[in-house]
Protein backbone atom coordinates (compact mmCIF):
# COMPACT_ATOMS: atom_id res chain seq x y z
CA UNK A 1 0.00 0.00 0.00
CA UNK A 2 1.32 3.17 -0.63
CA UNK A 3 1.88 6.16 2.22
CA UNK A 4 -1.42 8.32 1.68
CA UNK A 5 -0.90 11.86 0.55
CA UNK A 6 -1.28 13.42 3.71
CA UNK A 7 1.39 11.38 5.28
CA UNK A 8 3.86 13.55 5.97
CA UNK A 9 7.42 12.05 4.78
CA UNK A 10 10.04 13.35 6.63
CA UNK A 11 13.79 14.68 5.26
CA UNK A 12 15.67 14.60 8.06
CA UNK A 13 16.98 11.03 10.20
CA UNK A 14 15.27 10.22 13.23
CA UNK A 15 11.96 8.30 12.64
CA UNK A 16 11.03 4.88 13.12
CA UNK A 17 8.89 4.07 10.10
CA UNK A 18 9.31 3.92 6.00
CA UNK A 19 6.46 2.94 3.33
CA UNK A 20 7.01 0.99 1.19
CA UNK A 21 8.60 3.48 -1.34
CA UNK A 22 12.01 3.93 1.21
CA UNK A 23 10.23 7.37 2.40
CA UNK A 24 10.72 8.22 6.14
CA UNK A 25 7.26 8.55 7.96
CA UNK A 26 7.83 10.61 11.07
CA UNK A 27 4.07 12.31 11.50
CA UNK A 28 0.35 10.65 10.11
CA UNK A 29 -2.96 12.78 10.47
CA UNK A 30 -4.53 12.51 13.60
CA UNK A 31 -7.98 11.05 14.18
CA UNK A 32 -9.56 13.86 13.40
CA UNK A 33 -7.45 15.26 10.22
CA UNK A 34 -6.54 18.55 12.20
CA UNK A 35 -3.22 17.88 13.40
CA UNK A 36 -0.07 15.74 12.04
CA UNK A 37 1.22 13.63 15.17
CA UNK A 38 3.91 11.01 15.68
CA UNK A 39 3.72 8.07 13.91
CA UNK A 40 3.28 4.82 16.04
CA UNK A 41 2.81 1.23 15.52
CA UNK A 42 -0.82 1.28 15.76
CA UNK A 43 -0.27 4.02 12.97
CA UNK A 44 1.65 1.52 10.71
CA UNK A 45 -0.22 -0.84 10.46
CA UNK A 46 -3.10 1.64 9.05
CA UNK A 47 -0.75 2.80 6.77
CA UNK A 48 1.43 -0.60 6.20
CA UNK A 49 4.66 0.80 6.78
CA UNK A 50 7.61 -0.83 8.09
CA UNK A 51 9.64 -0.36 11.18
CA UNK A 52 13.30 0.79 10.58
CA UNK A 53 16.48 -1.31 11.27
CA UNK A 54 17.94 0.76 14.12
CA UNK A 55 14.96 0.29 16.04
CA UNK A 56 14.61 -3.77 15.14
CA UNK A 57 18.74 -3.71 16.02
CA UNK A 58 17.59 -1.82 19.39
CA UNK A 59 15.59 -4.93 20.80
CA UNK A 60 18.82 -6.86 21.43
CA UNK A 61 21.15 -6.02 24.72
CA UNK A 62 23.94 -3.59 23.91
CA UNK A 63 26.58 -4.39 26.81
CA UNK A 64 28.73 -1.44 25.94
CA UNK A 65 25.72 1.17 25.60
CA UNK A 66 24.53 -0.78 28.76
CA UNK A 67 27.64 -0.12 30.49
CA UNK A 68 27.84 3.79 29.02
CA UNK A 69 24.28 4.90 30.31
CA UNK A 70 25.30 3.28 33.81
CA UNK A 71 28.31 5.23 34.18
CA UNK A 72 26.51 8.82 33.08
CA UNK A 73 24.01 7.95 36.57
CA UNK A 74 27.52 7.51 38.08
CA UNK A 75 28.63 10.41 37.12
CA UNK A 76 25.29 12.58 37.53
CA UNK A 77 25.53 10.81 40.98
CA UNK A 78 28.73 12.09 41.59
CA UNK A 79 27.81 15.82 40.45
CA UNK A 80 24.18 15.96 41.78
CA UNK A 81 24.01 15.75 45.45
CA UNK A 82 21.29 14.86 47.68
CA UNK A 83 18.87 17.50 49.01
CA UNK A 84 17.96 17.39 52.62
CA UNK A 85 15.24 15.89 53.62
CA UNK A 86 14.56 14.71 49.24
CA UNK A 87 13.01 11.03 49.07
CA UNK A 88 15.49 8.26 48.13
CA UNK A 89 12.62 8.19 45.01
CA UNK A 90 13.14 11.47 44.02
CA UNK A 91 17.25 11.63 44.00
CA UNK A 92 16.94 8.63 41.64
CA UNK A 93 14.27 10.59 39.33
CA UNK A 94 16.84 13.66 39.48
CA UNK A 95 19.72 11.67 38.71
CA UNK A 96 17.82 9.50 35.55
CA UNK A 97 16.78 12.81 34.32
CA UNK A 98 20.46 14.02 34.40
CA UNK A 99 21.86 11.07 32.89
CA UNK A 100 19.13 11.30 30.28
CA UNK A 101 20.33 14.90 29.62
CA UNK A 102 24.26 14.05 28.92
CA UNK A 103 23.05 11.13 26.79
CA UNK A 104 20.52 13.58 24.79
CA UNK A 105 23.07 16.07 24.62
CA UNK A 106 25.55 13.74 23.33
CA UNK A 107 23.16 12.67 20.39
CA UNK A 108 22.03 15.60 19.60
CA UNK A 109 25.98 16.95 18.68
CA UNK A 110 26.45 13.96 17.27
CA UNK A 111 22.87 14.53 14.90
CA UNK A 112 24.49 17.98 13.71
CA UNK A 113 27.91 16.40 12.65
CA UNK A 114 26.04 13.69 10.56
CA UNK A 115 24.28 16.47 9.29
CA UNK A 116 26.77 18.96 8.28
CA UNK A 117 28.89 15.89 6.75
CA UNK A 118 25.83 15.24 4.79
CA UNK A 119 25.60 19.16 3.45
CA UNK A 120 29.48 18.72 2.58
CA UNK A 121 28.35 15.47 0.28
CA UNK A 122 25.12 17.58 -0.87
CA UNK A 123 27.75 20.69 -1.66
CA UNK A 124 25.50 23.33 0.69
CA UNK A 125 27.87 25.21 3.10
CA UNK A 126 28.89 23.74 5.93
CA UNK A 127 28.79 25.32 9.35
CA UNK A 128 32.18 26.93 10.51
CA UNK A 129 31.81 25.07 14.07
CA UNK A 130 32.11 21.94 12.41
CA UNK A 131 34.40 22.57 9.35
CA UNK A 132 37.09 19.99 11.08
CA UNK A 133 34.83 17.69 11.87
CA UNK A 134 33.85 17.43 8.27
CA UNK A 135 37.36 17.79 6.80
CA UNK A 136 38.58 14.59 9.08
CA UNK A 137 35.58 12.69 7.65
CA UNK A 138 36.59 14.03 3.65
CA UNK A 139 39.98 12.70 4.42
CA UNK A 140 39.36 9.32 5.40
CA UNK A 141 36.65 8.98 2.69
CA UNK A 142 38.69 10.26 0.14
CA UNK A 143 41.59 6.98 0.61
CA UNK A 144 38.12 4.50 -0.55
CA UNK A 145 38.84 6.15 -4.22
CA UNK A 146 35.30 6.60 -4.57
CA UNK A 147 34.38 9.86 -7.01
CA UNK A 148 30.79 9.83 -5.90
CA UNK A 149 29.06 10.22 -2.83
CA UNK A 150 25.35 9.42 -2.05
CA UNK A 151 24.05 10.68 1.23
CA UNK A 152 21.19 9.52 3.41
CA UNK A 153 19.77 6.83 0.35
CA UNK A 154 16.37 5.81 1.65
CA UNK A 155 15.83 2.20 1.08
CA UNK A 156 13.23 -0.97 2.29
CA UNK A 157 13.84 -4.34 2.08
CA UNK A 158 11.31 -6.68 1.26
CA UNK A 159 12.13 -8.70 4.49
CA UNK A 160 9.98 -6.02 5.86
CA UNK A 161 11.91 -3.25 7.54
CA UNK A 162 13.29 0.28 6.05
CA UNK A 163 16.58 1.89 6.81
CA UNK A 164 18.69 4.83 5.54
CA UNK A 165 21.89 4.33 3.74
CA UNK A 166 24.76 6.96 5.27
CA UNK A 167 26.96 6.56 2.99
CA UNK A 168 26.73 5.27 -0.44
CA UNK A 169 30.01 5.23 -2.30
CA UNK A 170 30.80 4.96 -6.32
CA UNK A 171 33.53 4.62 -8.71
CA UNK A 172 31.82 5.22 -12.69
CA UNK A 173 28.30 4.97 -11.86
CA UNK A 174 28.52 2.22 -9.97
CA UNK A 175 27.83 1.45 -6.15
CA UNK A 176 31.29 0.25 -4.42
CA UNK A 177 30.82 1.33 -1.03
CA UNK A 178 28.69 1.22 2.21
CA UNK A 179 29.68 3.78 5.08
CA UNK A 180 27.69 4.04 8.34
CA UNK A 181 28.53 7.05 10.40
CA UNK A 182 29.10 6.74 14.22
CA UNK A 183 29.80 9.70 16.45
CA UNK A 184 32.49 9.33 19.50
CA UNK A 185 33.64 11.18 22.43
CA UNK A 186 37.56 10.56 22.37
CA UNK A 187 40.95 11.24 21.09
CA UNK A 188 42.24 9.75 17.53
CA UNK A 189 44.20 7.27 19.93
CA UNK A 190 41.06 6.70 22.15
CA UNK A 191 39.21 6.25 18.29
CA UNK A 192 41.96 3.78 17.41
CA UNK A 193 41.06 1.51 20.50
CA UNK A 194 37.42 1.68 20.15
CA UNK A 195 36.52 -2.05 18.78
CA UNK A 196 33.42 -2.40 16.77
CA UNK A 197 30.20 -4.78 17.56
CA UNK A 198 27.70 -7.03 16.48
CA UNK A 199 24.90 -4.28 15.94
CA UNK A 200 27.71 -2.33 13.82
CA UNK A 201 27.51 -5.86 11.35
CA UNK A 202 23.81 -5.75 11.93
CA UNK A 203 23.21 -1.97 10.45
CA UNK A 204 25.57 -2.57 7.68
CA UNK A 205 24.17 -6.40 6.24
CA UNK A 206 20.52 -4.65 6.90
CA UNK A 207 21.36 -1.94 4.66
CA UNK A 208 23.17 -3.71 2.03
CA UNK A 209 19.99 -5.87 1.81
CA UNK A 210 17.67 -3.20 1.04
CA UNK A 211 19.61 -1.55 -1.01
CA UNK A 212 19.63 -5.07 -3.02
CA UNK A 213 23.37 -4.96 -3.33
CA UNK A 214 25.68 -8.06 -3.07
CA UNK A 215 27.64 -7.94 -0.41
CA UNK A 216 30.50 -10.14 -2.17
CA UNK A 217 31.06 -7.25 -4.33
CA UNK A 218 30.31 -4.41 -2.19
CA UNK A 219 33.43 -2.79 0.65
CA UNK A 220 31.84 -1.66 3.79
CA UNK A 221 33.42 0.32 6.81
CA UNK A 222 32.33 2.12 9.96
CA UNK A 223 33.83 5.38 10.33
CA UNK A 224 34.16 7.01 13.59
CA UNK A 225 34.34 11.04 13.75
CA UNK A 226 34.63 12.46 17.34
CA UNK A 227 32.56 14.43 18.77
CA UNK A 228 34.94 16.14 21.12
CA UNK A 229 38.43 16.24 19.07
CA UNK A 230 37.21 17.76 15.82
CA UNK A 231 38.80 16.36 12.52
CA UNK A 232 39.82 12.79 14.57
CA UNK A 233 38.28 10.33 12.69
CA UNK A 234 38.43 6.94 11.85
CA UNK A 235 37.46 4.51 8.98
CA UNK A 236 36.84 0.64 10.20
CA UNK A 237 36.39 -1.68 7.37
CA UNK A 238 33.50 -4.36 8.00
CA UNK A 239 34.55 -7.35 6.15
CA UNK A 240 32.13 -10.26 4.09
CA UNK A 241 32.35 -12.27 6.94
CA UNK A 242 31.30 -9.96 9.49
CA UNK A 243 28.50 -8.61 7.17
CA UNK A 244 27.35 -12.14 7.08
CA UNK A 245 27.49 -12.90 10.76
CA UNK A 246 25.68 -9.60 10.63
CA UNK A 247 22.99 -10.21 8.35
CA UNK A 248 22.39 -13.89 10.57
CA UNK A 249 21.74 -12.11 13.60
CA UNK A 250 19.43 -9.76 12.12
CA UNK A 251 16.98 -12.03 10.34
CA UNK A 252 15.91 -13.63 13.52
CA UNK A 253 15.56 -10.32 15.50
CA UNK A 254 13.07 -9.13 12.59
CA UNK A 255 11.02 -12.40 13.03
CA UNK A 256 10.92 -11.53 16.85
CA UNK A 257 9.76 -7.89 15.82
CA UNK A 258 7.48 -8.99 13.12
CA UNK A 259 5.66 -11.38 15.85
CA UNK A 260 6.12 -8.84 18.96
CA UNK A 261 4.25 -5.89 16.75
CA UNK A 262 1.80 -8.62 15.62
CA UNK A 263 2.63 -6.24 12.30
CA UNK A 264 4.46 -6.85 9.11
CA UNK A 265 3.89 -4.74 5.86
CA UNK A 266 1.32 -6.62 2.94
CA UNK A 267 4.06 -5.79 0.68
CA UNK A 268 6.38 -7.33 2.43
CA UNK A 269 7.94 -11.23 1.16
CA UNK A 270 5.72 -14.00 2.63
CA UNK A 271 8.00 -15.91 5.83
């Protein structure tokens, strides 16, 4: 089924749900056609859309995220201290909600570098604050020998799920290379140590899927750009093997989603 005309179809990363054309569906009319409002599952399956892949990735445990959004209550812990005569309820609300700030803050920097790395690719002027952010990116892009860059390539598979291509790199009209973006706090030597994970393998096999590329043919890296040290980034490549391991952990955490929604597009393949 395709999105209905007043769907709106968002341009910018950050929604959940794509039709089956690759469009991003942030906002649907409301009951009442007055207002747009956020799209949810019980919206999706009105409209048959499909969920996106960093939301079917997020169902699995992430030990390292685990471990990062314990040690920001740590540290709001260690910042935040206890008001006299405050409930032992309420110092844990006030130190969630700080811990929930650093990690929102932390995104949200890391939104506008993707974003100004994707104006560089789109040739619209990038902002001065994050000219070396952007440059550090170029450079390590630039040794791929790629003399085309796609940015943010919608795409669904018909496994059922949608997803957004970062990077989509090509030598004489042809697709070479996938690149998915991931912001860091850290040094180029802090960068350097940083080891990559399953749900890295995950994004990447996803993507190639929809994008209905072979991965046998196609490279694929993760690159790195810090958030804090502007122009320290790195490139990670993401061999077949990995992409593979990848794409068999995925499959069977879109069955779980598929069955846990009790949702999966009509135009979607048949299990």
């Amino acid at each position: 089924m395709s999105t209905p005309e007043k769907v709106t179809v968002a341009e910018v990363e950050g929604g959940h749900w794509y039709d089956v054309h690759g469009n991003l569906v942030q906002t649907v009319p409301s009951a009442d056609g007055k207002k747009q409002v956020k799209c949810t599952l019980k919206h999706a399956k009105v409209y048959d859309l499909a969920r996106g892949c960093t939301s079917i990735i997020g169902s699995c445990d992430k030990p390292a995220l685990t471990r990062w959004k314990m040690e920001q209550v740590a540290l709001a812990a260690c910042t935040l201290l206890r008001i006299e005569g405050e409930t032992p309820e309420s110092y844990q609300l006030r130190l969630l909600d700080e811990a929930n700030t650093i990690g929102r803050t932390s995104a949200a920097e890391g939104n506008r570098i993707h974003a100004q790395i994707q104006r560089h690719y789109q040739l619209a002027e990038v902002e001065p604050a994050y000219r070396e952010h952007v440059d550090g990116a170029v450079r390590e892009l630039e040794e791929l020998g790629c003399d085309e860059w796609r940015v943010e390539v919608p795409c669904v598979s018909r496994s059922g799920y949608g997803t957004m291509a970062d990077l989509v790199g090509y030598r004489n009209g042809r697709p070479v290379f996938l690149v998915d973006t991931k912001t860091k706090d850290g040094s180029l030597a802090e960068l350097c140590a940083m080891r990559l994970y399953d749900e890295h393998y995950m994004q990447l096999a996803a993507t190639i899927e929809a994008l209905g590329l072979d991965p046998r043919t196609m490279g694929t890296a993760i690159l790195l750009v810090s958030r804090t040290h502007p122009g320290s980034c790195r490139l990670v490549p993401v061999d077949l093997e990995q992409i593979q391991r990848g794409w068999s952990l995925f499959r069977p955490l879109l069955a779980y989603t598929h069955a846990k929604d009790s949702h999966k597009p009509t135009w979607a393949a048949k299990d």
